[in-house]
PDB file of C-alpha atoms in Angstrom:
ATOM      1  CA  MET A 126       0.014   0.046   0.022  1.00 76.00           C
ATOM      2  CA  LYS A 127       2.931   2.296   0.777  1.00 82.00           C
ATOM      3  CA  LYS A 128       4.333   1.799  -2.696  1.00 84.00           C
ATOM      4  CA  ILE A 129       0.993   2.979  -4.339  1.00 86.00           C
ATOM      5  CA  PHE A 130       1.018   6.090  -2.229  1.00 83.00           C
ATOM      6  CA  LEU A 131       4.700   6.725  -3.022  1.00 86.00           C
ATOM      7  CA  VAL A 132       4.031   6.310  -6.814  1.00 84.00           C
ATOM      8  CA  LEU A 133       0.924   8.538  -6.650  1.00 87.00           C
ATOM      9  CA  GLY A 134       2.769  11.109  -4.652  1.00 87.00           C
ATOM     10  CA  SER A 135       5.696  11.110  -7.093  1.00 88.00           C
ATOM     11  CA  LEU A 136       3.352  11.406 -10.063  1.00 89.00           C
ATOM     12  CA  PHE A 137       1.410  14.291  -8.419  1.00 88.00           C
ATOM     13  CA  THR A 138       4.741  16.055  -7.641  1.00 91.00           C
ATOM     14  CA  LEU A 139       5.855  15.631 -11.239  1.00 90.00           C
ATOM     15  CA  VAL A 140       2.600  17.010 -12.653  1.00 89.00           C
ATOM     16  CA  LEU A 141       2.757  19.940 -10.219  1.00 89.00           C
ATOM     17  CA  LEU A 142       6.410  20.727 -11.247  1.00 90.00           C
ATOM     18  CA  VAL A 143       5.388  20.622 -14.972  1.00 88.00           C
ATOM     19  CA  ILE A 144       2.488  23.002 -14.317  1.00 86.00           C
ATOM     20  CA  VAL A 145       4.664  25.388 -12.329  1.00 87.00           C
ATOM     21  CA  GLY A 146       7.337  25.284 -15.049  1.00 83.00           C
ATOM     22  CA  VAL A 147       4.837  26.020 -17.796  1.00 79.00           C
ATOM     23  CA  ALA A 148       3.329  28.875 -15.777  1.00 76.00           C
ATOM     24  CA  PHE A 149       6.772  30.353 -15.153  1.00 80.00           C
ATOM     25  CA  TYR A 150       7.584  30.150 -18.864  1.00 77.00           C
ATOM     26  CA  VAL A 151       4.367  31.789 -19.874  1.00 70.00           C
ATOM     27  CA  LEU A 152       4.616  34.570 -17.312  1.00 73.00           C
ATOM     28  CA  THR A 153       8.230  35.382 -18.165  1.00 77.00           C
ATOM     29  CA  PHE A 154       7.930  35.003 -21.971  1.00 78.00           C
ATOM     30  CA  ASP A 155       8.857  38.210 -23.767  1.00 85.00           C
ATOM     31  CA  PRO A 156       7.788  38.352 -27.437  1.00 85.00           C
ATOM     32  CA  ASN A 157      10.362  41.146 -28.057  1.00 90.00           C
ATOM     33  CA  GLU A 158      13.139  38.642 -27.607  1.00 91.00           C
ATOM     34  CA  ASN A 159      11.755  36.554 -30.451  1.00 89.00           C
ATOM     35  CA  LYS A 160      11.255  39.255 -33.247  1.00 93.00           C
ATOM     36  CA  GLU A 161      13.871  37.693 -35.486  1.00 93.00           C
ATOM     37  CA  MET A 162      12.270  34.285 -35.262  1.00 92.00           C
ATOM     38  CA  ILE A 163       8.758  35.711 -35.856  1.00 91.00           C
ATOM     39  CA  SER A 164       9.931  37.579 -38.931  1.00 94.00           C
ATOM     40  CA  THR A 165      11.696  34.458 -40.240  1.00 95.00           C
ATOM     41  CA  ARG A 166       8.664  32.333 -39.811  1.00 95.00           C
ATOM     42  CA  PHE A 167       6.418  35.029 -41.401  1.00 93.00           C
ATOM     43  CA  GLN A 168       8.743  35.168 -44.422  1.00 94.00           C
ATOM     44  CA  GLU A 169       8.735  31.321 -44.742  1.00 94.00           C
ATOM     45  CA  ALA A 170       4.903  31.229 -44.619  1.00 92.00           C
ATOM     46  CA  THR A 171       4.163  34.229 -46.884  1.00 91.00           C
ATOM     47  CA  GLY A 172       7.279  34.981 -48.936  1.00 90.00           C
ATOM     48  CA  ARG A 173       7.231  38.573 -47.698  1.00 93.00           C
ATOM     49  CA  SER A 174       9.370  40.185 -45.072  1.00 94.00           C
ATOM     50  CA  LEU A 175       8.018  41.388 -41.768  1.00 95.00           C
ATOM     51  CA  SER A 176       9.731  44.322 -39.928  1.00 95.00           C
ATOM     52  CA  LEU A 177       8.961  44.513 -36.265  1.00 94.00           C
ATOM     53  CA  ASN A 178      10.690  47.746 -35.262  1.00 95.00           C
ATOM     54  CA  GLY A 179       8.611  48.625 -32.184  1.00 95.00           C
ATOM     55  CA  GLU A 180       7.586  46.927 -28.959  1.00 95.00           C
ATOM     56  CA  LEU A 181       5.419  43.808 -29.111  1.00 94.00           C
ATOM     57  CA  GLY A 182       2.892  43.240 -26.322  1.00 92.00           C
ATOM     58  CA  LEU A 183       1.265  39.926 -25.389  1.00 89.00           C
ATOM     59  CA  THR A 184      -1.591  39.285 -22.972  1.00 87.00           C
ATOM     60  CA  LEU A 185      -2.881  35.945 -21.937  1.00 83.00           C
ATOM     61  CA  TYR A 186      -5.576  36.298 -19.322  1.00 83.00           C
ATOM     62  CA  PRO A 187      -8.433  37.300 -19.273  1.00 88.00           C
ATOM     63  CA  TRP A 188      -7.778  38.590 -22.831  1.00 90.00           C
ATOM     64  CA  LEU A 189      -5.632  36.652 -25.317  1.00 90.00           C
ATOM     65  CA  GLY A 190      -4.166  39.537 -27.303  1.00 92.00           C
ATOM     66  CA  ILE A 191      -1.307  41.041 -29.245  1.00 93.00           C
ATOM     67  CA  THR A 192      -0.165  44.626 -29.576  1.00 95.00           C
ATOM     68  CA  LEU A 193       2.131  45.597 -32.326  1.00 95.00           C
ATOM     69  CA  ASN A 194       3.987  48.906 -32.701  1.00 96.00           C
ATOM     70  CA  ASP A 195       5.934  50.126 -35.785  1.00 97.00           C
ATOM     71  CA  VAL A 196       5.280  47.173 -38.063  1.00 96.00           C
ATOM     72  CA  ALA A 197       5.744  46.797 -41.857  1.00 96.00           C
ATOM     73  CA  VAL A 198       4.951  44.033 -44.333  1.00 96.00           C
ATOM     74  CA  SER A 199       6.788  44.115 -47.626  1.00 96.00           C
ATOM     75  CA  ASN A 200       5.095  44.028 -51.012  1.00 93.00           C
ATOM     76  CA  ALA A 201       5.008  40.900 -53.095  1.00 90.00           C
ATOM     77  CA  PRO A 202       7.729  40.435 -55.729  1.00 88.00           C
ATOM     78  CA  GLY A 203       6.683  42.141 -59.047  1.00 88.00           C
ATOM     79  CA  PHE A 204       4.916  45.004 -57.302  1.00 92.00           C
ATOM     80  CA  SER A 205       6.065  48.466 -56.212  1.00 92.00           C
ATOM     81  CA  SER A 206       8.680  48.918 -53.520  1.00 93.00           C
ATOM     82  CA  THR A 207       6.079  50.527 -51.232  1.00 94.00           C
ATOM     83  CA  PRO A 208       5.176  48.109 -48.420  1.00 96.00           C
ATOM     84  CA  LEU A 209       1.859  46.332 -48.539  1.00 95.00           C
ATOM     85  CA  LEU A 210       1.160  47.363 -44.923  1.00 96.00           C
ATOM     86  CA  VAL A 211       2.707  49.850 -42.447  1.00 97.00           C
ATOM     87  CA  ALA A 212       1.228  50.312 -39.014  1.00 96.00           C
ATOM     88  CA  SER A 213       2.253  52.509 -36.090  1.00 97.00           C
ATOM     89  CA  HIS A 214       0.001  50.706 -33.610  1.00 97.00           C
ATOM     90  CA  ALA A 215      -2.313  47.689 -33.884  1.00 95.00           C
ATOM     91  CA  GLN A 216      -4.088  45.780 -31.114  1.00 96.00           C
ATOM     92  CA  VAL A 217      -6.355  42.726 -31.198  1.00 95.00           C
ATOM     93  CA  ARG A 218      -7.624  40.941 -28.079  1.00 95.00           C
ATOM     94  CA  ILE A 219     -10.123  38.059 -27.600  1.00 94.00           C
ATOM     95  CA  LYS A 220     -11.554  37.002 -24.248  1.00 94.00           C
ATOM     96  CA  LEU A 221     -10.148  33.592 -23.342  1.00 89.00           C
ATOM     97  CA  LEU A 222     -12.924  31.853 -21.271  1.00 91.00           C
ATOM     98  CA  PRO A 223     -15.753  32.290 -23.742  1.00 91.00           C
ATOM     99  CA  LEU A 224     -13.636  30.341 -26.289  1.00 90.00           C
ATOM    100  CA  LEU A 225     -14.417  27.182 -24.283  1.00 89.00           C
ATOM    101  CA  ASN A 226     -18.112  27.583 -25.282  1.00 89.00           C
ATOM    102  CA  ASN A 227     -17.324  28.436 -28.931  1.00 89.00           C
ATOM    103  CA  ALA A 228     -18.092  32.041 -28.309  1.00 91.00           C
ATOM    104  CA  TYR A 229     -15.874  34.788 -29.595  1.00 92.00           C
ATOM    105  CA  GLU A 230     -15.783  38.010 -27.518  1.00 94.00           C
ATOM    106  CA  ILE A 231     -13.387  40.342 -29.307  1.00 94.00           C
ATOM    107  CA  ASP A 232     -12.368  43.586 -27.666  1.00 94.00           C
ATOM    108  CA  THR A 233     -12.188  46.819 -29.677  1.00 93.00           C
ATOM    109  CA  ILE A 234      -9.804  46.351 -32.586  1.00 94.00           C
ATOM    110  CA  LYS A 235      -7.427  49.335 -32.623  1.00 96.00           C
ATOM    111  CA  LEU A 236      -5.480  50.537 -35.646  1.00 95.00           C
ATOM    112  CA  ASP A 237      -3.462  53.676 -35.693  1.00 97.00           C
ATOM    113  CA  GLY A 238      -1.197  54.989 -38.414  1.00 96.00           C
ATOM    114  CA  VAL A 239      -1.950  52.253 -40.867  1.00 95.00           C
ATOM    115  CA  ALA A 240      -1.087  52.634 -44.556  1.00 96.00           C
ATOM    116  CA  LEU A 241      -2.438  49.843 -46.798  1.00 96.00           C
ATOM    117  CA  ASN A 242      -1.102  49.657 -50.310  1.00 96.00           C
ATOM    118  CA  LEU A 243      -3.298  47.403 -52.544  1.00 96.00           C
ATOM    119  CA  GLU A 244      -2.085  46.847 -56.126  1.00 96.00           C
ATOM    120  CA  VAL A 245      -3.346  44.982 -59.195  1.00 94.00           C
ATOM    121  CA  ALA A 246      -0.746  44.392 -61.811  1.00 93.00           C
ATOM    122  CA  GLY A 247      -1.326  44.609 -65.537  1.00 91.00           C
ATOM    123  CA  ASN A 248      -1.725  40.815 -65.757  1.00 92.00           C
ATOM    124  CA  GLY A 249      -4.602  40.872 -63.185  1.00 91.00           C
ATOM    125  CA  GLN A 250      -2.691  39.483 -60.198  1.00 92.00           C
ATOM    126  CA  ASN A 251      -2.886  41.354 -56.938  1.00 94.00           C
ATOM    127  CA  ASN A 252      -0.432  41.883 -54.111  1.00 93.00           C
ATOM    128  CA  TRP A 253      -2.650  40.820 -51.242  1.00 93.00           C
ATOM    129  CA  THR A 254      -3.335  37.204 -52.194  1.00 91.00           C
ATOM    130  CA  LEU A 255      -0.865  34.691 -50.920  1.00 84.00           C
ATOM    131  CA  PRO A 256       0.048  31.835 -53.149  1.00 73.00           C
ATOM    132  CA  ASP A 257      -0.667  28.332 -51.788  1.00 67.00           C
ATOM    133  CA  ALA A 258       1.714  25.394 -51.837  1.00 53.00           C
ATOM    134  CA  GLU A 259       1.006  24.564 -55.470  1.00 53.00           C
ATOM    135  CA  GLY A 260       1.705  28.189 -56.517  1.00 52.00           C
ATOM    136  CA  THR A 261      -1.846  28.989 -57.482  1.00 51.00           C
ATOM    137  CA  ASP A 262      -3.474  32.291 -56.405  1.00 52.00           C
ATOM    138  CA  GLY A 263      -4.558  30.939 -53.025  1.00 45.00           C
ATOM    139  CA  ALA A 264      -8.261  30.628 -53.821  1.00 46.00           C
ATOM    140  CA  VAL A 265      -9.886  27.803 -51.875  1.00 45.00           C
ATOM    141  CA  GLU A 266     -13.076  26.111 -52.781  1.00 49.00           C
ATOM    142  CA  ARG A 267     -15.367  26.052 -49.727  1.00 48.00           C
ATOM    143  CA  ASP A 268     -17.673  23.251 -48.839  1.00 52.00           C
ATOM    144  CA  ASN A 269     -21.159  24.589 -48.000  1.00 51.00           C
ATOM    145  CA  ASP A 270     -21.712  21.902 -45.352  1.00 51.00           C
ATOM    146  CA  SER A 271     -18.472  22.825 -43.400  1.00 52.00           C
ATOM    147  CA  THR A 272     -18.818  23.537 -39.718  1.00 54.00           C
ATOM    148  CA  GLY A 273     -17.117  26.833 -39.202  1.00 56.00           C
ATOM    149  CA  ALA A 274     -17.372  29.630 -36.672  1.00 57.00           C
ATOM    150  CA  SER A 275     -20.867  31.058 -36.483  1.00 66.00           C
ATOM    151  CA  LEU A 276     -21.413  34.823 -36.411  1.00 70.00           C
ATOM    152  CA  ASN A 277     -24.180  34.205 -33.835  1.00 76.00           C
ATOM    153  CA  ASN A 278     -21.440  33.602 -31.291  1.00 85.00           C
ATOM    154  CA  LEU A 279     -19.414  36.664 -32.189  1.00 90.00           C
ATOM    155  CA  ILE A 280     -19.211  39.854 -30.091  1.00 90.00           C
ATOM    156  CA  LEU A 281     -17.128  42.672 -31.357  1.00 92.00           C
ATOM    157  CA  GLY A 282     -16.415  45.542 -28.952  1.00 93.00           C
ATOM    158  CA  GLY A 283     -15.802  47.912 -31.817  1.00 94.00           C
ATOM    159  CA  VAL A 284     -13.222  49.055 -34.334  1.00 94.00           C
ATOM    160  CA  ASP A 285     -11.043  52.162 -33.570  1.00 95.00           C
ATOM    161  CA  ILE A 286      -9.260  53.321 -36.770  1.00 93.00           C
ATOM    162  CA  ARG A 287      -7.191  56.514 -36.696  1.00 96.00           C
ATOM    163  CA  ASN A 288      -4.699  58.198 -39.084  1.00 96.00           C
ATOM    164  CA  THR A 289      -5.227  55.489 -41.721  1.00 94.00           C
ATOM    165  CA  SER A 290      -4.804  55.553 -45.468  1.00 96.00           C
ATOM    166  CA  LEU A 291      -5.732  53.160 -48.179  1.00 95.00           C
ATOM    167  CA  LEU A 292      -4.200  53.184 -51.690  1.00 95.00           C
ATOM    168  CA  TYR A 293      -5.721  51.044 -54.411  1.00 96.00           C
ATOM    169  CA  ASP A 294      -3.890  51.059 -57.718  1.00 95.00           C
ATOM    170  CA  ASP A 295      -5.302  48.753 -60.420  1.00 94.00           C
ATOM    171  CA  GLN A 296      -3.136  48.753 -63.500  1.00 93.00           C
ATOM    172  CA  PHE A 297      -5.328  46.061 -65.076  1.00 93.00           C
ATOM    173  CA  ALA A 298      -8.443  48.222 -65.020  1.00 93.00           C
ATOM    174  CA  ASP A 299      -6.476  51.474 -65.105  1.00 93.00           C
ATOM    175  CA  THR A 300      -7.985  52.868 -61.849  1.00 95.00           C
ATOM    176  CA  HIS A 301      -6.421  54.581 -58.845  1.00 95.00           C
ATOM    177  CA  TYR A 302      -8.133  55.341 -55.531  1.00 95.00           C
ATOM    178  CA  GLU A 303      -6.771  56.884 -52.302  1.00 96.00           C
ATOM    179  CA  ILE A 304      -8.580  57.183 -49.045  1.00 93.00           C
ATOM    180  CA  HIS A 305      -7.097  59.189 -46.136  1.00 89.00           C
TER     181      HIS A 305
END
């Protein structure tokens, strides 16, 4: 009987140490120390460079969120040298506990100093679509019977957009729009 208690006690201690270790790692994790790795993974996934020049913020509880400052995403090859996206500040947070019930409670999405440069080349290709693994334009055929997230379970606190500009340059249709 003593051996069973000893094994259970050792197992409980091991589980407790793992939980404490994970909690310590999460509480001391600094995303700013991983900017280079994040940029590298972003480039591998999208083929575009990501510049993280400002501070990154990460929250875990009660809101799972990220705050980005001074961020830029390069344009796709074959388009202008102007970045696809530049942002002085962006923040997105989602409440953690409602996710357990498939409910999505999103805080106010904040965007400040964003410049979005959308382009369509003369051949009809655009700079915002990412190619998939086969090299096609990234379009995915959707199954109408798929079980995705429902908008009935979505709560959005709002959208706060400031000092933002949008440039749309369509060389295929010979149109140019700017919104500031």
